[in-house]
Coordinates of C-alpha atoms in Angstrom, one line a residue:
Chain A
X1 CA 18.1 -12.4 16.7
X2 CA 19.1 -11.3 20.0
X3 CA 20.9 -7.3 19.8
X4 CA 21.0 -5.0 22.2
X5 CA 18.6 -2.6 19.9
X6 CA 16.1 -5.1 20.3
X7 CA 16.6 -5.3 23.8
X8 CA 16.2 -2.1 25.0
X9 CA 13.0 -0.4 26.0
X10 CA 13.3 2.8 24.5
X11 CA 11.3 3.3 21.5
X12 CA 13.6 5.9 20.4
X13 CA 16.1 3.1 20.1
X14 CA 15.3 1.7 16.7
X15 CA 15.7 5.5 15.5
X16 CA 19.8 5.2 16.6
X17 CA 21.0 3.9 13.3
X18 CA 19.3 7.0 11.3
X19 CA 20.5 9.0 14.2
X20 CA 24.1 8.2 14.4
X21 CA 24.9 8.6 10.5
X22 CA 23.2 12.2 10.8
X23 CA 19.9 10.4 8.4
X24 CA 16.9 12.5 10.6
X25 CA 15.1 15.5 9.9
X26 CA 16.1 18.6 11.5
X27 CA 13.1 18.2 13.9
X28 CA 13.7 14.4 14.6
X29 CA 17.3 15.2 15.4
X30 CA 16.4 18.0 17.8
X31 CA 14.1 15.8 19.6
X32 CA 16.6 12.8 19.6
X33 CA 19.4 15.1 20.5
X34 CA 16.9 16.2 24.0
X35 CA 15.8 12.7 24.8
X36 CA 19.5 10.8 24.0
X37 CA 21.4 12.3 26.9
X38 CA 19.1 11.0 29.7
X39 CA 18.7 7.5 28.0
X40 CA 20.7 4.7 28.9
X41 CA 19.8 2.7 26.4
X42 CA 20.2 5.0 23.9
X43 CA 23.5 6.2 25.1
X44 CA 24.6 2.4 24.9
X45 CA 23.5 2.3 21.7
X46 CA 24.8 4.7 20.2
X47 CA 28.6 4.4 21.5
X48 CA 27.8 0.5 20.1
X49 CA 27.3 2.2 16.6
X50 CA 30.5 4.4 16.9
X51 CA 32.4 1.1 18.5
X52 CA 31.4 -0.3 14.7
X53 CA 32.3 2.3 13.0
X54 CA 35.7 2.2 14.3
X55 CA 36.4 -1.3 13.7
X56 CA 35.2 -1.0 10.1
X57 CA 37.2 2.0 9.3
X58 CA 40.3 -0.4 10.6
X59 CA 39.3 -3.1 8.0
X60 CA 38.7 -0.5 5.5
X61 CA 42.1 0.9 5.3
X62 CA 43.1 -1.0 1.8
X63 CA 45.9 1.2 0.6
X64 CA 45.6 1.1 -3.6
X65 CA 48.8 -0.4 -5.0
X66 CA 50.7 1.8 -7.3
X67 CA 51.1 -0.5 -9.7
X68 CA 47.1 -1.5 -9.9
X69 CA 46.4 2.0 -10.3
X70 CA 49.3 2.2 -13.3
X71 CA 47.4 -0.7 -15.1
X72 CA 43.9 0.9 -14.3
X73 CA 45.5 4.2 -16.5
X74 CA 46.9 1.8 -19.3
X75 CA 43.4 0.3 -19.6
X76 CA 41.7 3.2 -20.3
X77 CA 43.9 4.2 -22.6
X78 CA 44.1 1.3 -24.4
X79 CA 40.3 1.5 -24.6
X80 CA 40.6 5.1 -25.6
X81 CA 43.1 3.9 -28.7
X82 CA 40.3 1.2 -30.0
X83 CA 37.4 4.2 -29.7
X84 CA 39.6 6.1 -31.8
X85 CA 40.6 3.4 -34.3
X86 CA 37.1 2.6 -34.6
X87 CA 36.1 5.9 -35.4
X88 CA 39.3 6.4 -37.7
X89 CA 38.0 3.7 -40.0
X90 CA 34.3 4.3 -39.6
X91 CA 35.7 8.1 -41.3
X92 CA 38.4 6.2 -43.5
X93 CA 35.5 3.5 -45.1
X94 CA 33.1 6.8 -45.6
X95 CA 35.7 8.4 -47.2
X96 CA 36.4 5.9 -49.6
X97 CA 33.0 5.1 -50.4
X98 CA 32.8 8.5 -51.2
X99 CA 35.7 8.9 -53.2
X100 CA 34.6 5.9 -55.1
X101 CA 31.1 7.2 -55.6
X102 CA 32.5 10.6 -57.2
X103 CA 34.8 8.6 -59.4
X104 CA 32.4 6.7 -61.3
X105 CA 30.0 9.6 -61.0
X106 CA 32.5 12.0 -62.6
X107 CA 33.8 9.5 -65.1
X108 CA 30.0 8.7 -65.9
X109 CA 29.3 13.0 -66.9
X110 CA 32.7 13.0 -68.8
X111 CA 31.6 10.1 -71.3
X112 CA 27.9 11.7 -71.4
X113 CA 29.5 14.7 -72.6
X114 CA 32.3 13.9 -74.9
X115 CA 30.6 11.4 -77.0
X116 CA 27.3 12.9 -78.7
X117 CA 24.3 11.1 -79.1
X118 CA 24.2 8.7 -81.4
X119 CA 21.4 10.4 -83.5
X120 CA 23.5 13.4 -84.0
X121 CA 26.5 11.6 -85.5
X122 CA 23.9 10.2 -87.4
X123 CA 22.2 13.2 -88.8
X124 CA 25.7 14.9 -89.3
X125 CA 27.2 11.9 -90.7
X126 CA 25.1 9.9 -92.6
X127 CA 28.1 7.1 -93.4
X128 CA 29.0 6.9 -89.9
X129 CA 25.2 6.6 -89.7
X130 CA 25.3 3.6 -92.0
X131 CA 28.3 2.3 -90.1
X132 CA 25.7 1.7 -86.8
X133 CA 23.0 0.5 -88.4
X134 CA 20.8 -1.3 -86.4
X135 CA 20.6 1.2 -83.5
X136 CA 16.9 2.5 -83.2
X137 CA 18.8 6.0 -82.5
X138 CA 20.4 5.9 -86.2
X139 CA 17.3 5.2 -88.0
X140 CA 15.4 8.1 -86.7
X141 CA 18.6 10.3 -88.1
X142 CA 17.9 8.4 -91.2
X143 CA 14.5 9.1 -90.9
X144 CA 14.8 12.9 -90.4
X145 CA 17.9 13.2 -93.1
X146 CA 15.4 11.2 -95.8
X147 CA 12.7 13.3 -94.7
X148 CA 14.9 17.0 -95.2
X149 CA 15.8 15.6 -98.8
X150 CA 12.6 15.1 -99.6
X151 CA 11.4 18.6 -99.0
X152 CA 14.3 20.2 -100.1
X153 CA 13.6 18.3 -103.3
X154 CA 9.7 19.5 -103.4
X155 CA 10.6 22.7 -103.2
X156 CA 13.1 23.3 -105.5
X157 CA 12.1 20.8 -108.6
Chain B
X1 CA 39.1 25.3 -10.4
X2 CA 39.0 21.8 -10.6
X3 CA 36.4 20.4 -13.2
X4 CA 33.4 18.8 -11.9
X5 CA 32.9 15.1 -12.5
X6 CA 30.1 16.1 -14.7
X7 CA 32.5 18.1 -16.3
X8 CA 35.3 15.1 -16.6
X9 CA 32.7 12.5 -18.3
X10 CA 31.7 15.5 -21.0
X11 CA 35.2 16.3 -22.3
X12 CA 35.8 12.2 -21.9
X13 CA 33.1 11.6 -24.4
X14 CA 33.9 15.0 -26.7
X15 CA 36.9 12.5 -27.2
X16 CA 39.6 13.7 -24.6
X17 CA 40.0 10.2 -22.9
X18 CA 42.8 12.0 -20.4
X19 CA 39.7 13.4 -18.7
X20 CA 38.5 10.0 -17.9
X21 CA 42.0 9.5 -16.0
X22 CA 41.3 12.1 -13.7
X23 CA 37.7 10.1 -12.8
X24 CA 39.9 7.0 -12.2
X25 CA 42.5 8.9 -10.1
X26 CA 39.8 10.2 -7.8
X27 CA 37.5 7.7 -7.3
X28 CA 39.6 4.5 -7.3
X29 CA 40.6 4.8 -3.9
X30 CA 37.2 5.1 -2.7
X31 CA 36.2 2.2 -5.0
X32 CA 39.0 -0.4 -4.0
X33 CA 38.1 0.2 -0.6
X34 CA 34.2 -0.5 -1.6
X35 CA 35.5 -4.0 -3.5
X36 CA 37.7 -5.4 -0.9
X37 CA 34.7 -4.6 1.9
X38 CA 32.4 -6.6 -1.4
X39 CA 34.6 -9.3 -2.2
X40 CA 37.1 -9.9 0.6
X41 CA 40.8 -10.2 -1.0
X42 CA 42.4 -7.7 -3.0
X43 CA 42.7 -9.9 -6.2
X44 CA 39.0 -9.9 -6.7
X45 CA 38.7 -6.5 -5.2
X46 CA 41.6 -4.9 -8.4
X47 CA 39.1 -7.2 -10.9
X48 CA 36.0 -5.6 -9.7
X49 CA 37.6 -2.0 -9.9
X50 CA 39.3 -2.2 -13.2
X51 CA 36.1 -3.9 -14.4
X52 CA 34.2 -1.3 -13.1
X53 CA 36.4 1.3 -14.8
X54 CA 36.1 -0.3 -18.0
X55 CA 32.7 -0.5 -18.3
X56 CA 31.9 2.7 -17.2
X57 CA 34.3 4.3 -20.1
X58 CA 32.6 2.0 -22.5
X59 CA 29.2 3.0 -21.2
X60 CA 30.1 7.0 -20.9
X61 CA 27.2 8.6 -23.5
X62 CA 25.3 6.2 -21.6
X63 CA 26.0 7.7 -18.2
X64 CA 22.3 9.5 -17.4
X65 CA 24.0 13.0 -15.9
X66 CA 20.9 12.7 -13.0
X67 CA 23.1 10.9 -11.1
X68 CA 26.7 11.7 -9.4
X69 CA 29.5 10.3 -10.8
X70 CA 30.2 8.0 -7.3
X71 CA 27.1 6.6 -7.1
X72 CA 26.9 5.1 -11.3
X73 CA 30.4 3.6 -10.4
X74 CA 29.1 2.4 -7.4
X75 CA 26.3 0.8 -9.4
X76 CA 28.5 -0.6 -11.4
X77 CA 30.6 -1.8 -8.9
X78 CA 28.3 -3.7 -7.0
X79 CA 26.8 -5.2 -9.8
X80 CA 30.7 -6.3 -11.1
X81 CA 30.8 -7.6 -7.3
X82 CA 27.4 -9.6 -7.0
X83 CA 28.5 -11.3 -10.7
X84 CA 32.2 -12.3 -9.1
X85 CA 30.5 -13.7 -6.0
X86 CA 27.8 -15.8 -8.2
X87 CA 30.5 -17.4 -10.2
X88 CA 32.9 -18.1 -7.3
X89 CA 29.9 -19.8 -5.2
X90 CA 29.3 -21.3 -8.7
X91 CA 33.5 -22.3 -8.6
X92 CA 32.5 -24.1 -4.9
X93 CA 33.3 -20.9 -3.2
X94 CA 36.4 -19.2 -2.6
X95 CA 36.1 -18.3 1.1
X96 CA 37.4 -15.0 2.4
X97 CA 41.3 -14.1 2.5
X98 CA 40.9 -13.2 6.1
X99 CA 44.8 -13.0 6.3
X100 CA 44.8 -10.1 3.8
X101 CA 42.1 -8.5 5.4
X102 CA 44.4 -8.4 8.2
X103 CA 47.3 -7.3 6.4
X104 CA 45.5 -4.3 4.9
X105 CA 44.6 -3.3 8.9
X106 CA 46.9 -1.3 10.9
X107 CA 49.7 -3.7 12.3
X108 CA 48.7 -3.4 15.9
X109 CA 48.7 -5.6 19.0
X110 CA 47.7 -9.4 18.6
X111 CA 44.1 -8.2 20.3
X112 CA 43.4 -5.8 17.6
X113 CA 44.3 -8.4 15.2
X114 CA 42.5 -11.1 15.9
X115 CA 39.7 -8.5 15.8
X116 CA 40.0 -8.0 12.7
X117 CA 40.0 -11.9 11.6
X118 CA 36.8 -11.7 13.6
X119 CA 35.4 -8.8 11.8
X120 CA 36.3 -10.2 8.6
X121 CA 35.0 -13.6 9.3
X122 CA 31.5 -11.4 10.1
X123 CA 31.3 -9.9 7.1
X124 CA 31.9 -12.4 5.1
X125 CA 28.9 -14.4 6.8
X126 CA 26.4 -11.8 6.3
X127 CA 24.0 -11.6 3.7
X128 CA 25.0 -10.2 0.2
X129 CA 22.2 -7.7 1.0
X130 CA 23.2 -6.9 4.7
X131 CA 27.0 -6.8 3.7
X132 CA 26.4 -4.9 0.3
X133 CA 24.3 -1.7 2.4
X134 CA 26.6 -2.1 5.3
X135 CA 30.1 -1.7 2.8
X136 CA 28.4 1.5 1.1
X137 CA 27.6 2.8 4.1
X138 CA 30.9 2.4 6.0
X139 CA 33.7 1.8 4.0
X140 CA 32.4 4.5 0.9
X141 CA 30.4 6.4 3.7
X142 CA 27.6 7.1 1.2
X143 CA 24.1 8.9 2.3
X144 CA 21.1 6.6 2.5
X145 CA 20.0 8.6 -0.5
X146 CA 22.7 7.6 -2.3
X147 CA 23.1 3.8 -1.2
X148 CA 19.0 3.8 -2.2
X149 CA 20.2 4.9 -6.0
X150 CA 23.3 2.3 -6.0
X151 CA 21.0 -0.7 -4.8
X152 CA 17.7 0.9 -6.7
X153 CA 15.6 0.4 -3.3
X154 CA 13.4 3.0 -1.6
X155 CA 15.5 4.9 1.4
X156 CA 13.5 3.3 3.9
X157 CA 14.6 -0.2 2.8
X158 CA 18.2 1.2 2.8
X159 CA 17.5 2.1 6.4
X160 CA 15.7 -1.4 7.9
X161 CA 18.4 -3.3 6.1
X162 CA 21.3 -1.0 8.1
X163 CA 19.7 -1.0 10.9
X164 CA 19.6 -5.4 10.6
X165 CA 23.2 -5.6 8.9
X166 CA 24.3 -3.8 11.7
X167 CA 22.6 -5.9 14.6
X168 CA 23.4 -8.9 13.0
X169 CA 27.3 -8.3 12.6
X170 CA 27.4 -6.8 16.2
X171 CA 25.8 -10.0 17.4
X172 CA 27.9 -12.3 15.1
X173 CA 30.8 -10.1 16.8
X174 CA 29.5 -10.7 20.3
X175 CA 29.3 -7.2 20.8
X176 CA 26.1 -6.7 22.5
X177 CA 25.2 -6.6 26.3
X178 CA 21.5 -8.1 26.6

């Protein structure tokens, strides 16, 4: 490709680009800044680069429509609204998972505790005992009432 | 004091979303300017911004804070470009709106205008690479440093492809005196 960069004869020439956007060390830029002044080429080059610039800047100067940046604002907050909806019920199933959870949990311990074992009714109650037969829980009450009979009997004939 | 962008994308994601409006309000400029430069027309160029806006809010506990603000947009950005480019070559090509390139230029004399067309038509032929380094560069005016985290290339690769993009649009401009 044919450019005047490659053209010239300087060999500082190729450094121009780095130069011109102020991309050099401190030392390379002092020594550029010495030489460019009494080079042609690079003096060419350089007003080429700023000749650039300018014309880009031109082509560059896209005004942002009100109205775009309006529906960029509505975007976000639309976005923002689903976040916080997702969140809301992420929170909302938690909670009633929870809820639940303590529901059963609490109607679980108030059964446990008002209804006694059913070994105790039947050593209290023997015909309540008789009533739930069957239950291996009712004939150890039986077992223990038969058993306190019998001793009481032993020991007083 | 105004809150640093840093500062903006925290309180955005501790869940004050009217921070992330103050990011948009000072970087969209900057951004539409990068697009139109990326994509040619200002259609594409609003799609590639408010894509690029989107994303980024989605992506925001994401965001790695090593970075500036500018140049993850402009990551994003060039990215949301490249992919609207593929699928319009893909759609047979929609070729640069040269006239609205024109129309966002300073109405000036017919000379200056038909520069512009020309400048336009330029860009538009250059590589994605040579445009893409070239765009950063002049329209966002980013540092090398900066353009080399955007494109995820060393410096000196930022620099040789400048230094080429640059040649090749001045030659494809006829602005060059062997």
């Amino acid at each position: 490709m044919s450019t005047q960069s490659l053209n010239t004869q300087c060999p500082f020439a190729t450094r121009m680009n780095a130069y011109y956007d102020g991309e050099v060390s401190a030392a390379e830029g002092s020594a550029l800044a010495a030489h460019v002044p009494a080079c042609a080429d690079c003096l060419r080059e350089l007003a080429a680069l700023q000749r650039l610039s300018r014309q880009l800047a031109t082509a560059a100067a896209w005004p942002l429509a009100g109205q775009f940046e309006r529906r960029l604002h509505a975007q976000i907050d639309r976005q923002a609204d689903t976040g916080l909806w997702r969140v809301a019920r992420g929170f909302l199933a938690a909670a009633a998972c929870l809820f639940l959870a303590m529901v059963l949990w609490v109607s679980q311990t108030r059964s446990m505790a008002s209804e006694p074992a059913t070994w105790e009714t039947a050593a209290v109650d023997p015909q309540e005992a008789s009533a739930a037969a069957g239950s291996s829980d009712v004939t150890v009450a039986n077992w223990i009432v038969q058993d306190l009979s019998t001793s009481r009997a032993e020991s007083h004939p | 004091m105004e809150p640093s962008d840093h500062e903006l994308v925290e309180r955005a994601i501790g869940g004050q979303p009217q921070a992330f409006h103050l990011i948009v309000e000072r970087h969209a400029p900057g951004l539409f300017r990068l697009a139109c430069g990326l994509v040619g027309n200002r259609a594409d160029a609003e799609d590639v911004v408010q894509e690029t806006f989107a994303g980024a809010f989605a992506a925001l506990r994401r965001f790695e804070k090593r970075s500036s603000v500018r140049t993850w947009l402009g990551q994003i950005l060039v990215r949301q470009a490249a992919a609207l480019r593929r699928s319009q070559r893909v759609r047979q090509a929609v070729p640069l709106r040269v006239a609205e390139f024109v129309e966002a230029a300073d109405s000036g004399p017919a000379e200056h205008v038909g520069r512009t067309m020309d400048l336009a038509e330029a860009l538009d032929r250059l590589s994605t690479e040579h445009r893409t380094v070239l765009v950063l560069r002049e329209f966002a005016q980013m540092s090398y440093d900066e353009i080399a985290e955007v494109l995820a290339v060393p410096r000196g690769t930022v620099e040789s492809r400048l230094h080429r993009a640059r040649n090749e649009l001045r030659t494809l401009l006829g602005d060059y005196q062997p």
